[in-house]
CSV table of C-alpha atoms in Angstrom, one decimal:
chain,number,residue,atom,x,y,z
A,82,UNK,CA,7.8,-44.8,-35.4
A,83,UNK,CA,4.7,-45.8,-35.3
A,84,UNK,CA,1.6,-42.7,-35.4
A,85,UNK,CA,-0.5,-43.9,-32.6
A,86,UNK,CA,2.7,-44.4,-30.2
A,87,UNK,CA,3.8,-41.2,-30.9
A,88,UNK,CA,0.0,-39.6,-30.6
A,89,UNK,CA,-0.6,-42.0,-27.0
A,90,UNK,CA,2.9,-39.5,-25.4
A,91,UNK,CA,1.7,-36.2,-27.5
A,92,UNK,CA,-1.7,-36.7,-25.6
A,93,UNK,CA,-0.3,-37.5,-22.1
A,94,UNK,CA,1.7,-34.2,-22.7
A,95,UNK,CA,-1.0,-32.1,-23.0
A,96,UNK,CA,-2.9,-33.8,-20.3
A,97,UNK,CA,-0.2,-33.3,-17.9
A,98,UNK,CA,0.5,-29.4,-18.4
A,99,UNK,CA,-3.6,-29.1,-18.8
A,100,UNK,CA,-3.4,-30.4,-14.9
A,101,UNK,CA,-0.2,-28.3,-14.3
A,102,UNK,CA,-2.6,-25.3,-14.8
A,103,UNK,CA,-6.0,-26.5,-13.1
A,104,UNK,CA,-3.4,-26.6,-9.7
A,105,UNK,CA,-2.0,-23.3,-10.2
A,106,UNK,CA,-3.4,-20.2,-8.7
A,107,UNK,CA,-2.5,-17.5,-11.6
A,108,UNK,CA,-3.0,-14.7,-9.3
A,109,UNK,CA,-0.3,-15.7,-7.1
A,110,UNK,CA,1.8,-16.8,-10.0
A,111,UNK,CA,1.3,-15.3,-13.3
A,112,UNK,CA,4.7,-15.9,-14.8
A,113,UNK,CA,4.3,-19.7,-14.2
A,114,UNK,CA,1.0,-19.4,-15.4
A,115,UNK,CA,1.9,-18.2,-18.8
A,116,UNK,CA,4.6,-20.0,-19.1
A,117,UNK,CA,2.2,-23.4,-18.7
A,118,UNK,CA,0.0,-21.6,-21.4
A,119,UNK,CA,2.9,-21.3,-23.8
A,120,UNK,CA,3.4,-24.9,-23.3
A,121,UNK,CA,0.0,-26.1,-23.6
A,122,UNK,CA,-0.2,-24.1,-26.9
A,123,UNK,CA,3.2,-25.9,-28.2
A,124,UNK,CA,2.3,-29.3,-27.1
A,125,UNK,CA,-1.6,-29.0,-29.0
A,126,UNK,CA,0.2,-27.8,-31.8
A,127,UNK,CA,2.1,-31.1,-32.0
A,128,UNK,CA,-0.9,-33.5,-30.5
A,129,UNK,CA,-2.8,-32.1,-33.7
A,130,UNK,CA,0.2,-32.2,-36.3
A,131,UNK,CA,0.2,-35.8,-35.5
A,132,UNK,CA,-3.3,-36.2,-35.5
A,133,UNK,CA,-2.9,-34.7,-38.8
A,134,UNK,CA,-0.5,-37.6,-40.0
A,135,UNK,CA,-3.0,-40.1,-39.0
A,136,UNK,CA,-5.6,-38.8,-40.8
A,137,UNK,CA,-4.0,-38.9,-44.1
A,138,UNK,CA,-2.6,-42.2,-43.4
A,139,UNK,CA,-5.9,-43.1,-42.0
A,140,UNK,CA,-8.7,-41.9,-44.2
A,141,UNK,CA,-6.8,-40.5,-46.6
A,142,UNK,CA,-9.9,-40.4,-49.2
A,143,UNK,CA,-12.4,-39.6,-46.7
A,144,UNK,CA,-11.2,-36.3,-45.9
A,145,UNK,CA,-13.1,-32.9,-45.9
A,146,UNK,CA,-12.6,-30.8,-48.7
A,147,UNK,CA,-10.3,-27.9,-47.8
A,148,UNK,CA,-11.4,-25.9,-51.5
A,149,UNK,CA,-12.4,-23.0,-49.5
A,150,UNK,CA,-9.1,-22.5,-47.6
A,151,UNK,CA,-8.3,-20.9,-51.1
A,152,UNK,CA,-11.0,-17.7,-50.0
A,153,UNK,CA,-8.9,-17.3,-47.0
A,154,UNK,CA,-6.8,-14.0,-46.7
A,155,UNK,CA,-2.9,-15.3,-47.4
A,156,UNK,CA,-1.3,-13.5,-44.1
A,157,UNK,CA,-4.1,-16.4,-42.0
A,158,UNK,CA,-2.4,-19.3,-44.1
A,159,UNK,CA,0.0,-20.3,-41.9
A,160,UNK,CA,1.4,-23.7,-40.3
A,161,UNK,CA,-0.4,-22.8,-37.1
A,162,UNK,CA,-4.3,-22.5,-38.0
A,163,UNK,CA,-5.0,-25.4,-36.7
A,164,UNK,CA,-3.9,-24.4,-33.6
A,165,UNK,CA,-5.4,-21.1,-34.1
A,166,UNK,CA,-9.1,-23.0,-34.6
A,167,UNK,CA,-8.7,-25.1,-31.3
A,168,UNK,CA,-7.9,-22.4,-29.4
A,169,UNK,CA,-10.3,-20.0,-30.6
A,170,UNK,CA,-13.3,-22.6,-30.3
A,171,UNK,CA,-12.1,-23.1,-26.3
A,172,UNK,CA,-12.4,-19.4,-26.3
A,173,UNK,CA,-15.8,-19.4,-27.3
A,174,UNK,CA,-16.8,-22.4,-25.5
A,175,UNK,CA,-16.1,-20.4,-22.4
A,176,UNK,CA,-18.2,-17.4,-24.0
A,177,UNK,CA,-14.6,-15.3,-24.3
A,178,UNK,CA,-15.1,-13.5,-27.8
A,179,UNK,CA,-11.4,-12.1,-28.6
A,180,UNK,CA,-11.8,-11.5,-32.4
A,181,UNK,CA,-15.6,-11.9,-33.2
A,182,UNK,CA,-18.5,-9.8,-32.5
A,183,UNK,CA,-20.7,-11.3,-29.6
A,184,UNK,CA,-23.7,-11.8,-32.0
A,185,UNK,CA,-21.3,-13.9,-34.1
A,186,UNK,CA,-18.9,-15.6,-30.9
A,187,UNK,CA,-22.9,-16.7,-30.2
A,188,UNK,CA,-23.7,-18.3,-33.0
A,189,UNK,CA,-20.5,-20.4,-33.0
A,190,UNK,CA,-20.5,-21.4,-29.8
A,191,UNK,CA,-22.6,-24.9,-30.7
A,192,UNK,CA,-20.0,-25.6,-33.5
A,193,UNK,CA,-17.0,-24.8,-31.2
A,194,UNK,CA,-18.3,-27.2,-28.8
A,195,UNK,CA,-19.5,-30.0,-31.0
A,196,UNK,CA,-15.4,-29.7,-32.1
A,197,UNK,CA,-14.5,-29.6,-28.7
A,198,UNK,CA,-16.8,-32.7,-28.0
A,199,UNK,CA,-15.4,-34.6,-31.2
A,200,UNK,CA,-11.7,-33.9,-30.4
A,201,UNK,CA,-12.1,-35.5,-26.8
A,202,UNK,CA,-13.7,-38.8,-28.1
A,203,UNK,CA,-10.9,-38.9,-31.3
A,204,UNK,CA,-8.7,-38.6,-28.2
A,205,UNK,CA,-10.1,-41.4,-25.9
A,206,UNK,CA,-10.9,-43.9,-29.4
A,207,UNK,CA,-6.3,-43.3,-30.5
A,208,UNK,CA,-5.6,-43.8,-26.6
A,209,UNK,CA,-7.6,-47.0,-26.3
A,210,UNK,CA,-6.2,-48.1,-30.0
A,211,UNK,CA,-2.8,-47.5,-29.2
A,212,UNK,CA,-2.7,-49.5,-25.7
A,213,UNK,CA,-4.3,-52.2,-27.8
A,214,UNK,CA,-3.7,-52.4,-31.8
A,215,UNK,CA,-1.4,-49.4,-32.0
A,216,UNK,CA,-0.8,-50.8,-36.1
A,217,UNK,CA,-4.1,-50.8,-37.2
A,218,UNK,CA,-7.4,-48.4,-37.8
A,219,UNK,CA,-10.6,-50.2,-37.5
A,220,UNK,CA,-13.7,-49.0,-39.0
A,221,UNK,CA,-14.9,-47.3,-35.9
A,222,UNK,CA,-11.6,-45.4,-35.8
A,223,UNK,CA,-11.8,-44.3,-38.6
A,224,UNK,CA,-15.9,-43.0,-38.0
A,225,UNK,CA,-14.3,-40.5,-35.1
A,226,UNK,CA,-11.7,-39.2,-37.3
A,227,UNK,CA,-14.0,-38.5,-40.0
A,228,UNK,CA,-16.9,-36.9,-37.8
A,229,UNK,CA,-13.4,-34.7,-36.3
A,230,UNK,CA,-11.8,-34.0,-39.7
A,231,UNK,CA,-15.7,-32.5,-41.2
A,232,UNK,CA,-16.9,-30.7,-37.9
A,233,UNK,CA,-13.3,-28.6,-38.3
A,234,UNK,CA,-13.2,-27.9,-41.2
A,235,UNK,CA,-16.7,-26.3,-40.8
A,236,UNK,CA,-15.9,-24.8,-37.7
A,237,UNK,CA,-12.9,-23.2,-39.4
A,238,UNK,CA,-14.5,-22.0,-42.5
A,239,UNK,CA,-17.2,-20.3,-40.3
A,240,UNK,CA,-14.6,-18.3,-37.8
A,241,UNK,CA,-12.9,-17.0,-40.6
A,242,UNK,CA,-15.9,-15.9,-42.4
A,243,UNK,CA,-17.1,-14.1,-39.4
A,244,UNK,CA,-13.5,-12.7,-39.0
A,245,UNK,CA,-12.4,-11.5,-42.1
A,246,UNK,CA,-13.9,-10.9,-45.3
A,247,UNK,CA,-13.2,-14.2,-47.6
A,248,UNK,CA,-13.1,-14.4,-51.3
A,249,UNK,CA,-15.6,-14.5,-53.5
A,250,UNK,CA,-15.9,-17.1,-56.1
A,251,UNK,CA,-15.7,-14.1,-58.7
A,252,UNK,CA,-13.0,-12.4,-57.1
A,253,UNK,CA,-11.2,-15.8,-56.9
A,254,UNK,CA,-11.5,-16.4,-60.7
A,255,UNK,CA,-10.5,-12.7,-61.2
A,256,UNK,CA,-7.4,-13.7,-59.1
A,257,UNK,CA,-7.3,-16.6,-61.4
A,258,UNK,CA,-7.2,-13.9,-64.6
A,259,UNK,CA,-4.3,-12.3,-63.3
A,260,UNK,CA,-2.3,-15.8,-62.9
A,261,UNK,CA,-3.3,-16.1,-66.6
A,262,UNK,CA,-1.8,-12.6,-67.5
A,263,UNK,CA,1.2,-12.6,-65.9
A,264,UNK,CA,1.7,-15.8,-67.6
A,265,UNK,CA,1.3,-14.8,-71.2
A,266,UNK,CA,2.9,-12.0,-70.3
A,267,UNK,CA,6.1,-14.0,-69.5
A,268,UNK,CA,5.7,-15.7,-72.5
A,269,UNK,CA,5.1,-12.5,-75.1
A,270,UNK,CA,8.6,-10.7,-72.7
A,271,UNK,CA,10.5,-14.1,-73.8
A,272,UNK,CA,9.2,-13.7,-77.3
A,273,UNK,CA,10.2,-10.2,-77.8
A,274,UNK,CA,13.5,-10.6,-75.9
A,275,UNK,CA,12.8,-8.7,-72.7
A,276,UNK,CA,13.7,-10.8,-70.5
A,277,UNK,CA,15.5,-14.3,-70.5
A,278,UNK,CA,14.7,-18.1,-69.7
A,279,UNK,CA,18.2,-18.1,-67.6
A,280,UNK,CA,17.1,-14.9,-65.7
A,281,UNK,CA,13.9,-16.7,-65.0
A,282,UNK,CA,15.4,-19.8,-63.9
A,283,UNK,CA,17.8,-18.0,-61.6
A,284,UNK,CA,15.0,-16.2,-60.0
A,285,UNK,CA,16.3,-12.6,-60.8
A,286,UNK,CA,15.1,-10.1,-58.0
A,287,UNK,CA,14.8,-7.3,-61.0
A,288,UNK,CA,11.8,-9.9,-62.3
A,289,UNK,CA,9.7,-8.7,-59.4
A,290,UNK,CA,9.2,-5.3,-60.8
A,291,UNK,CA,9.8,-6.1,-64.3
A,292,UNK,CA,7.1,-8.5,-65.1
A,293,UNK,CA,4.0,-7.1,-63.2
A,294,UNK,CA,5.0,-3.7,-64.9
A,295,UNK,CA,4.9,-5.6,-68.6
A,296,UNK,CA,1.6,-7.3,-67.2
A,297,UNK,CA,-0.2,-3.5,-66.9
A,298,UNK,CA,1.1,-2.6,-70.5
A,299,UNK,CA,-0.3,-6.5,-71.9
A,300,UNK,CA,-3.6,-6.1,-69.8
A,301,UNK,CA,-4.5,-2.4,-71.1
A,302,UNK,CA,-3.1,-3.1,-74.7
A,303,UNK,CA,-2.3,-6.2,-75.6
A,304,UNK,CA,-5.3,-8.2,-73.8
A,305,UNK,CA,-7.3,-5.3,-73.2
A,306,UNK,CA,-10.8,-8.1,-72.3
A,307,UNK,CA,-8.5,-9.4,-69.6
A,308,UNK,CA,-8.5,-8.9,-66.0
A,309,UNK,CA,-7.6,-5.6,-66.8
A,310,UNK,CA,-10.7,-4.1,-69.0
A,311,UNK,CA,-11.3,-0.8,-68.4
A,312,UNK,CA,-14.8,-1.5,-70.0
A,313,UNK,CA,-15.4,-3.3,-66.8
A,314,UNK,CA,-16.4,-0.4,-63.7
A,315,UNK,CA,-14.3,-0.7,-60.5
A,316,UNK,CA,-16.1,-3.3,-58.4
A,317,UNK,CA,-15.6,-5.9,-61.4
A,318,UNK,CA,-11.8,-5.9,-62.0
A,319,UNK,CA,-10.1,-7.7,-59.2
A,320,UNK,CA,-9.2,-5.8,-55.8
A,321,UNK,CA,-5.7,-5.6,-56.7
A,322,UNK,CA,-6.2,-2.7,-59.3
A,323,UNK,CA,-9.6,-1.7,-58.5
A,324,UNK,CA,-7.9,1.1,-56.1
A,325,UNK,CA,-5.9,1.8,-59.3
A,326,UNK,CA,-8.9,2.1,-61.3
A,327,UNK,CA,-8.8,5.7,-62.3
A,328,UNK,CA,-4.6,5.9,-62.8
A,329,UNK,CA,-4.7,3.1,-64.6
A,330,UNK,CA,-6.9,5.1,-67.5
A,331,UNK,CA,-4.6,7.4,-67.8
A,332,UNK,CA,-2.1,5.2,-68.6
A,333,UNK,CA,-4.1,3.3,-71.3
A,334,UNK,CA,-4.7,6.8,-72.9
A,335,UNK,CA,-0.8,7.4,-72.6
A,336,UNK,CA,0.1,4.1,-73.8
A,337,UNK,CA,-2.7,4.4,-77.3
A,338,UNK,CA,-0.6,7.2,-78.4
A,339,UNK,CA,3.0,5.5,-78.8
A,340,UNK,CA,3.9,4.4,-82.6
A,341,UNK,CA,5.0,0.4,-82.5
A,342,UNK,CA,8.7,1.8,-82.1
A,343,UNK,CA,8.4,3.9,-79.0
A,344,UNK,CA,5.9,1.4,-77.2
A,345,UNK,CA,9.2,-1.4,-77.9
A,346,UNK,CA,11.7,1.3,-76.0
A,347,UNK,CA,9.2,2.0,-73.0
A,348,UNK,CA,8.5,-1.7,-72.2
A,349,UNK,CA,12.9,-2.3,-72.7
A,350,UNK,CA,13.3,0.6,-70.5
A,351,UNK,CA,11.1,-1.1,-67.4
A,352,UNK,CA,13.2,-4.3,-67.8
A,353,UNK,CA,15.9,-2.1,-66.4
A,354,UNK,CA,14.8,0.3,-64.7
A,355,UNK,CA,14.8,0.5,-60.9
């Protein structure tokens, strides 16, 4: 049970298939050679989930803040990043540039192997600890995982900036606005009797159209300074409805011209309506 037992086997796995493929000739065998790769990828994946463990059992209030994983895209939040990072920094350590420009696969080429560097020492320093004190963390264990944990987050805030566009602050807040929104809008469809708390609760598929169509009529009437001001110009309202910009107007004009009575039946008739 314990993490550095478990990290000392992880570790011996991926040094064994790492030798595996420095013995094969992957002209004369590709399919062996891929599957070794596929193996290699599987067993980092688990040497760094447990390295993972041990950090937050380990330094758990030392750690490197991870605020700007919320400017990431959401389809490149997924379990395997991590695994992503490593492999993307041996890619550019070997000046292979699969998803970045050259200029940028350049630039990040000291940062991939300062990681690179840092992950072989946290390696040797857990080995060592676990054929000694495999129960403990002493300070200068805990100096390598710190120095590991900070150079990836850097190096992993830096690839996906040069691979993707990442979030503003502002457009983060405006994402922020829309949270807020949708929120009150809940709140006002509950209030009028629109929807229900047990409909809610019960996690209604019909709620996935219903509420972000009440959100458009509460953001052009009801909050019209919200995240939805058409006072704003296109670039300022989040990217979500900026495409919309021009539609949306229309609507707002259509929606000023309904009495109390008929605005009531059109927001009743999309809670049903498919």
């Amino acid at each position: 049970p314990r993490l550095l037992s478990q990290f000392f086997f992880a570790d011996e796995r991926v040094t064994r298939v790492v030798a595996e493929i420095n013995g094969l000739d992957a002209e004369l065998d590709p399919q062996q050679y891929l599957v070794l790769l596929n193996q290699l990828h599987l067993s980092q994946a688990h040497l760094l989930a447990i390295l993972e463990r041990i950090m937050e059992e380990c330094i758990p209030t030392q750690r490197h803040s991870r605020d700007y994983l919320v400017k990431f895209p959401e389809e490149l939040l997924v379990d395997n990043l991590g695994n992503h990072m490593l492999f993307a920094a041996e890619c550019l350590l070997a000046g292979t540039f699969l998803e970045v420009e050259e200029a940028d696969g350049v630039q990040l080429r000291p940062q991939a192997r300062n990681l690179l560097c840092s992950l072989e020492l946290v390696r040797t320093v857990l080995r060592e600890q676990s054929l000694s004190q495999p129960s403990s963390y002493p300070e200068p264990v805990r100096a390598v995982l710190v120095q590991f944990d900070r150079l990836f987050a850097e190096f992993e805030l830096s690839y996906v900036s040069s691979l993707v566009a990442v979030k503003s602050p502002e457009e983060i807040y405006r994402q922020q606005e829309i949270i807020v929104l949708f929120c009150e809008t809940v709140e006002r469809a509950l209030r009028l009797g629109y929807l229900t708390q047990e409909m809610i609760d019960g996690y209604e598929p019909l709620l996935m159209f219903t509420i972000p169509r009440l959100a458009i009529i509460s953001g052009l009437l009801i909050y019209p300074e919200g995240p939805l001001s058409l006072e704003r110009s296109p670039e300022q309202i989040s990217r979500v409805f900026s495409p919309f910009y021009n539609l949306l107007k229309k609507i707002r004009d259509l929606l000023r011209v309904l009495s109390e009575e008929e605005l009531c039946l059109l927001e009743r008739s999309l809670c049903t309506a498919e």
